[in-house]
PDB file of C-alpha atoms in Angstrom:
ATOM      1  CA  UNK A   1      25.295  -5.195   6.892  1.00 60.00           C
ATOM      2  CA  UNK A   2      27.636  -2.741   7.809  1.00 64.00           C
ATOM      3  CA  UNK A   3      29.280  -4.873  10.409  1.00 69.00           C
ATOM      4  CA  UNK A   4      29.949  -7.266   8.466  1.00 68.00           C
ATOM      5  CA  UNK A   5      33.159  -9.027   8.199  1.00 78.00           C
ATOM      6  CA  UNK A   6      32.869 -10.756   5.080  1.00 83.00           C
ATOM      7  CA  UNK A   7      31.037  -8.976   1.736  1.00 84.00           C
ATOM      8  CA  UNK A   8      29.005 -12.772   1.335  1.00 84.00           C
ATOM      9  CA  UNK A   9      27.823 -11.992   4.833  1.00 84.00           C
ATOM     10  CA  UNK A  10      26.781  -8.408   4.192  1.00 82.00           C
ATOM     11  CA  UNK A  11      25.060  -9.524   0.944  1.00 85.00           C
ATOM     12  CA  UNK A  12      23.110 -12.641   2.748  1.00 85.00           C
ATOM     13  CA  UNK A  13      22.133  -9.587   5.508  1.00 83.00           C
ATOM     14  CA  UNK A  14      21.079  -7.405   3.047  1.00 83.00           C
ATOM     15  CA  UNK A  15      18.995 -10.287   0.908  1.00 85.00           C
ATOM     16  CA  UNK A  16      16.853 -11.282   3.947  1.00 84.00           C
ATOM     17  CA  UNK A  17      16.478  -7.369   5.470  1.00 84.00           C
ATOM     18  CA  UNK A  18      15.170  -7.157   1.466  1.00 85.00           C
ATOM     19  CA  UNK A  19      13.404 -10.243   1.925  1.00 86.00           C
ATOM     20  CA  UNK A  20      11.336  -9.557   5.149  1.00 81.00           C
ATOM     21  CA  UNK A  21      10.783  -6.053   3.315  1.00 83.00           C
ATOM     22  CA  UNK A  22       9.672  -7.306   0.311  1.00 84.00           C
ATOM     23  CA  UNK A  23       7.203  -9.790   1.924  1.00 84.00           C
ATOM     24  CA  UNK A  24       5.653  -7.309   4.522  1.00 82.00           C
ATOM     25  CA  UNK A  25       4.558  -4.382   1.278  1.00 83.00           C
ATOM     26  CA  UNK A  26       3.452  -7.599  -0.413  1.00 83.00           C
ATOM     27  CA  UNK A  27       1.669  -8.665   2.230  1.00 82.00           C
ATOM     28  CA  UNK A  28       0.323  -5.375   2.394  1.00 81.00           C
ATOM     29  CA  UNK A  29      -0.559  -4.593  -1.595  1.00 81.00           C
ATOM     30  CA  UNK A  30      -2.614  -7.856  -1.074  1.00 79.00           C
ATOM     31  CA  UNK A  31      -4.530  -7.160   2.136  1.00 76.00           C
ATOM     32  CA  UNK A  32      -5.214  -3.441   0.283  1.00 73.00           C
ATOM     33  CA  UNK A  33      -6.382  -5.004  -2.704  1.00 72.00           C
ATOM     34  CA  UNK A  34      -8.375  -6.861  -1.037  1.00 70.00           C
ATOM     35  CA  UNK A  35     -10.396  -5.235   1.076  1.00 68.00           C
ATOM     36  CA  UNK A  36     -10.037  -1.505  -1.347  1.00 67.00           C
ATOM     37  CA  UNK A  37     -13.601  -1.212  -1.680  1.00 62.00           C
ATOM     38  CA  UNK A  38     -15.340  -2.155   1.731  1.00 62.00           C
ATOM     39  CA  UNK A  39     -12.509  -0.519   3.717  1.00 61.00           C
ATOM     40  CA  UNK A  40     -12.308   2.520   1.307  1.00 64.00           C
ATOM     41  CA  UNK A  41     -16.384   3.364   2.782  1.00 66.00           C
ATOM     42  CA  UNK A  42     -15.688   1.845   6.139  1.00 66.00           C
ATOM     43  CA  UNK A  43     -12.987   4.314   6.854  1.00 66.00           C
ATOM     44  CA  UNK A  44     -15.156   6.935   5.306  1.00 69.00           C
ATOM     45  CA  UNK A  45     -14.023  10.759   6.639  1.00 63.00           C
ATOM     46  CA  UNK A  46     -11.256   8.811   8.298  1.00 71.00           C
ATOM     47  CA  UNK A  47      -9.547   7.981   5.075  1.00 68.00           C
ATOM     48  CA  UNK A  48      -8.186  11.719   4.608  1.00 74.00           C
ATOM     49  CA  UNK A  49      -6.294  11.378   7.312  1.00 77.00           C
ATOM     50  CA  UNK A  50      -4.223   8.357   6.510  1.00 75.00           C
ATOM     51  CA  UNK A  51      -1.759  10.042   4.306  1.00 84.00           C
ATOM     52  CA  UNK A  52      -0.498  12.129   7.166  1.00 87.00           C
ATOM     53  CA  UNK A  53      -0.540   8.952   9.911  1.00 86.00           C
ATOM     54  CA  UNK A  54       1.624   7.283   7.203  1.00 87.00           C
ATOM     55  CA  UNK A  55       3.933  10.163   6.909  1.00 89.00           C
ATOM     56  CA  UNK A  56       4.233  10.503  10.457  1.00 90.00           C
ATOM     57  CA  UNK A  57       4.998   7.158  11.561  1.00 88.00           C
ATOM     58  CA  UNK A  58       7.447   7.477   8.605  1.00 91.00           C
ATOM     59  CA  UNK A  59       9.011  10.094   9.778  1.00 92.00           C
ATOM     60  CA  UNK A  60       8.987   8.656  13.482  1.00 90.00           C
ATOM     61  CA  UNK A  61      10.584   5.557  12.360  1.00 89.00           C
ATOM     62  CA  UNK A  62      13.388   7.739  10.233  1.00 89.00           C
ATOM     63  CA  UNK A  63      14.171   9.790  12.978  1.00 89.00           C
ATOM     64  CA  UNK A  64      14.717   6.757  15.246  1.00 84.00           C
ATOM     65  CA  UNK A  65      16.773   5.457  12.931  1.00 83.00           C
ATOM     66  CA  UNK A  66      18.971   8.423  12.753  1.00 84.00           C
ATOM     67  CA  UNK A  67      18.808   8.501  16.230  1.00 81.00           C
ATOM     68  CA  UNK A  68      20.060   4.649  16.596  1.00 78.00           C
ATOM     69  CA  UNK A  69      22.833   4.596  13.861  1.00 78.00           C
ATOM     70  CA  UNK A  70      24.377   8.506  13.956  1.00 79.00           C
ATOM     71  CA  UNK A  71      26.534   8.400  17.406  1.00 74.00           C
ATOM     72  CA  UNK A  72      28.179   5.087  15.622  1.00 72.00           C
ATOM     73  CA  UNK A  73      28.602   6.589  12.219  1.00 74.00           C
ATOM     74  CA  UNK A  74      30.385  10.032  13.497  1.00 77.00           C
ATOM     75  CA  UNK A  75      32.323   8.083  15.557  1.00 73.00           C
ATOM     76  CA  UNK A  76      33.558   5.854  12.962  1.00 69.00           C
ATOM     77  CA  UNK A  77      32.627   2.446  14.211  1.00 64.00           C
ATOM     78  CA  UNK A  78      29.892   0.310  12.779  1.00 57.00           C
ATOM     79  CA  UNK A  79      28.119  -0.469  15.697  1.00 63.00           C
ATOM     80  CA  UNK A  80      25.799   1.626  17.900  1.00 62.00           C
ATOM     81  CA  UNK A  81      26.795  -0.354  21.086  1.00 62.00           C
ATOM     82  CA  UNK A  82      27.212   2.645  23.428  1.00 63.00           C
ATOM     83  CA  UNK A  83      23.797   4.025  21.978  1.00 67.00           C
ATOM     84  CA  UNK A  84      20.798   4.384  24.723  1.00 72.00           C
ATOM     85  CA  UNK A  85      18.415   3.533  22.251  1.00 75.00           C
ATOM     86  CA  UNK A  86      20.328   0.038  21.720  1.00 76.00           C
ATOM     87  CA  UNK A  87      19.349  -0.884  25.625  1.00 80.00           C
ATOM     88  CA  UNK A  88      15.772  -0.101  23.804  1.00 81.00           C
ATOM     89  CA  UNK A  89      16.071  -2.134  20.962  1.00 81.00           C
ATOM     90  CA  UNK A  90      17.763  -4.942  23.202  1.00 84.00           C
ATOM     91  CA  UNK A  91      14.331  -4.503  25.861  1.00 88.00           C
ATOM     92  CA  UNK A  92      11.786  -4.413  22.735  1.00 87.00           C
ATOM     93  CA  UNK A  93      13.748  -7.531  20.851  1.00 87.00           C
ATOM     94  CA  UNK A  94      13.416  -9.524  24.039  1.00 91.00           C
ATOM     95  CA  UNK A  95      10.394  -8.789  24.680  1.00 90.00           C
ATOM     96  CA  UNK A  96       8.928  -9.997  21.398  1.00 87.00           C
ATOM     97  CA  UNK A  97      11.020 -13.046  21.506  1.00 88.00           C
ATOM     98  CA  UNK A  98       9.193 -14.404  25.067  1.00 91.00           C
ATOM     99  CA  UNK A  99       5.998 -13.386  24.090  1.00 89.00           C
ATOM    100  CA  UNK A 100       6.353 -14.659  20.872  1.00 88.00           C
ATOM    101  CA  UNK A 101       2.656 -16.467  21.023  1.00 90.00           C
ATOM    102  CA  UNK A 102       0.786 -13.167  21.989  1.00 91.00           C
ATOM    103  CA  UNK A 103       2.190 -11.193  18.994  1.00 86.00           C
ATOM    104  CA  UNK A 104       1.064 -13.559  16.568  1.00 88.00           C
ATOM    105  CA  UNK A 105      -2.204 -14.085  18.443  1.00 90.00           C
ATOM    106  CA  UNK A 106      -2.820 -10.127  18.514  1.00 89.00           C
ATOM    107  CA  UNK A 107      -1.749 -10.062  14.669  1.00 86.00           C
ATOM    108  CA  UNK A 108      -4.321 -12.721  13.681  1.00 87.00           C
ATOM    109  CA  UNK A 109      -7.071 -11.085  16.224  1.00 87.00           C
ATOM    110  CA  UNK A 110      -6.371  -7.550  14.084  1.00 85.00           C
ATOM    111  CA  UNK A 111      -5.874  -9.302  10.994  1.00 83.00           C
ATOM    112  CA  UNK A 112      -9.456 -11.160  11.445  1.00 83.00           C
ATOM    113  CA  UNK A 113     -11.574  -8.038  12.695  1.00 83.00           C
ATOM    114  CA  UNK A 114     -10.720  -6.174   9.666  1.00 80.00           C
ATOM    115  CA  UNK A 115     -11.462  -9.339   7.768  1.00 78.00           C
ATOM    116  CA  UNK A 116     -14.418  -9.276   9.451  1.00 81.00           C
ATOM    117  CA  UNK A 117     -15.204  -5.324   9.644  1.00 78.00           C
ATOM    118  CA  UNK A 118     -14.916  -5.478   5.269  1.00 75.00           C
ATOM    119  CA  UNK A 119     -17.467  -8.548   5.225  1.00 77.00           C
ATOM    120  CA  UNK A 120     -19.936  -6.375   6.856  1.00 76.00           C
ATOM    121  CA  UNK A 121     -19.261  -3.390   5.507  1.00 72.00           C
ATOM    122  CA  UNK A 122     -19.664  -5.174   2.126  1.00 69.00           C
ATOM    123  CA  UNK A 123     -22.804  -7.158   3.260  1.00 72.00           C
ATOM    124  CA  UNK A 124     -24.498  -3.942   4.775  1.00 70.00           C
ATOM    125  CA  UNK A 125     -24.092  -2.478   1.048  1.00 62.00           C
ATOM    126  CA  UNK A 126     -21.271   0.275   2.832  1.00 51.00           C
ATOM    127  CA  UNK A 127     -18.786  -0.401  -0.203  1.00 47.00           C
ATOM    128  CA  UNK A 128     -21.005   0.542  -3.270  1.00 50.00           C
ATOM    129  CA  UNK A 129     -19.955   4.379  -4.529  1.00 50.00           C
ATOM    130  CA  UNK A 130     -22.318   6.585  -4.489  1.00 51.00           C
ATOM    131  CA  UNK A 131     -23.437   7.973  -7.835  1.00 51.00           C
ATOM    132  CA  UNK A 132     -21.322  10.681  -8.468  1.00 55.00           C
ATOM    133  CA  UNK A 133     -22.629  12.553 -11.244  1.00 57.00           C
ATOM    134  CA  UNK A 134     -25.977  12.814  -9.771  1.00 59.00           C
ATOM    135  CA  UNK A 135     -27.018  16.684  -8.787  1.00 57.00           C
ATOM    136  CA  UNK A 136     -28.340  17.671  -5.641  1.00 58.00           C
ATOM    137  CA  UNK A 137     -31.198  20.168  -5.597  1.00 62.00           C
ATOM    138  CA  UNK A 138     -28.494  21.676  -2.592  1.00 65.00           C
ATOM    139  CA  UNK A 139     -25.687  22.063  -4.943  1.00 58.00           C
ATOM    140  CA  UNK A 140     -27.027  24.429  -7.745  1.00 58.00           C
ATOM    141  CA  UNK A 141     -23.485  24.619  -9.109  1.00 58.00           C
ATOM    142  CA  UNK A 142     -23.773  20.634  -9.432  1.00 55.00           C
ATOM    143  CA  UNK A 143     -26.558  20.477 -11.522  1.00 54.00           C
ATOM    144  CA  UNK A 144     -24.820  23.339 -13.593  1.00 56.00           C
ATOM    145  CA  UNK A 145     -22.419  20.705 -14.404  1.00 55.00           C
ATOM    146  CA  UNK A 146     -23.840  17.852 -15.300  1.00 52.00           C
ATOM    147  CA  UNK A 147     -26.113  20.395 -17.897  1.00 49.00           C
TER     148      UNK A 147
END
């Protein structure tokens, strides 16, 4: 958007990066709603650990982006053309583009064996919660409590 020549042009780039954003953590909310249960006790001690893979590919992604976009910003232009990562970008872009089939393939192929993971999760009885106000002779300060 910031290369823009035209503000109409900046606004219809910003609208569909907004777009495409909006649909993805849709997409997303959905799929989580979803499948909340089944995939809540099929990712089990693995769940704990999610926050900080989140944060970290967060982070990755941020720092790639400052990476991409800071040469061309302290320069004062508004494009990272002379950026290395933009021969990345350029590689990765092209990539995706010829192989366009086997993306979408391996999307749908993860897409359907969580699908498929949650059904049996569910069907095994793996997404009921375990009674949690129930003491365990183990726990004496448990049944302390619940007294």
């Amino acid at each position: 958007a910031l290369a823009a020549d035209t503000l109409a042009t900046a606004v219809a780039v910003f609208a569909a990066y907004a777009t495409g954003s909006a649909v993805l953590l849709l997409a997303l909310a959905v799929a989580a709603a979803v499948a909340n249960t089944a995939l809540s006790a099929a990712l089990g001690r693995t769940a704990r650990h999610l926050p900080r893979i989140a944060g970290s590919l967060l982070a990755a992604s941020g720092a790639y982006l400052i990476a991409y976009w800071a040469p061309a910003l302290l320069d004062g232009t508004a494009s990272p053309a002379d950026n290395p990562l933009t021969r990345v970008a350029a590689d990765t872009t092209a990539w995706i583009s010829t192989h366009q089939t086997l993306v979408v393939v391996t999307a749908l192929a993860v897409v359907a064996a969580a699908a498929l993971g949650t059904m049996l999760v569910a069907r095994r009885g793996g997404a009921e919660a375990p009674d949690c106000c129930e003491p365990t002779r183990d726990d004496p300060a448990a049944a302390n409590r619940t007294r």
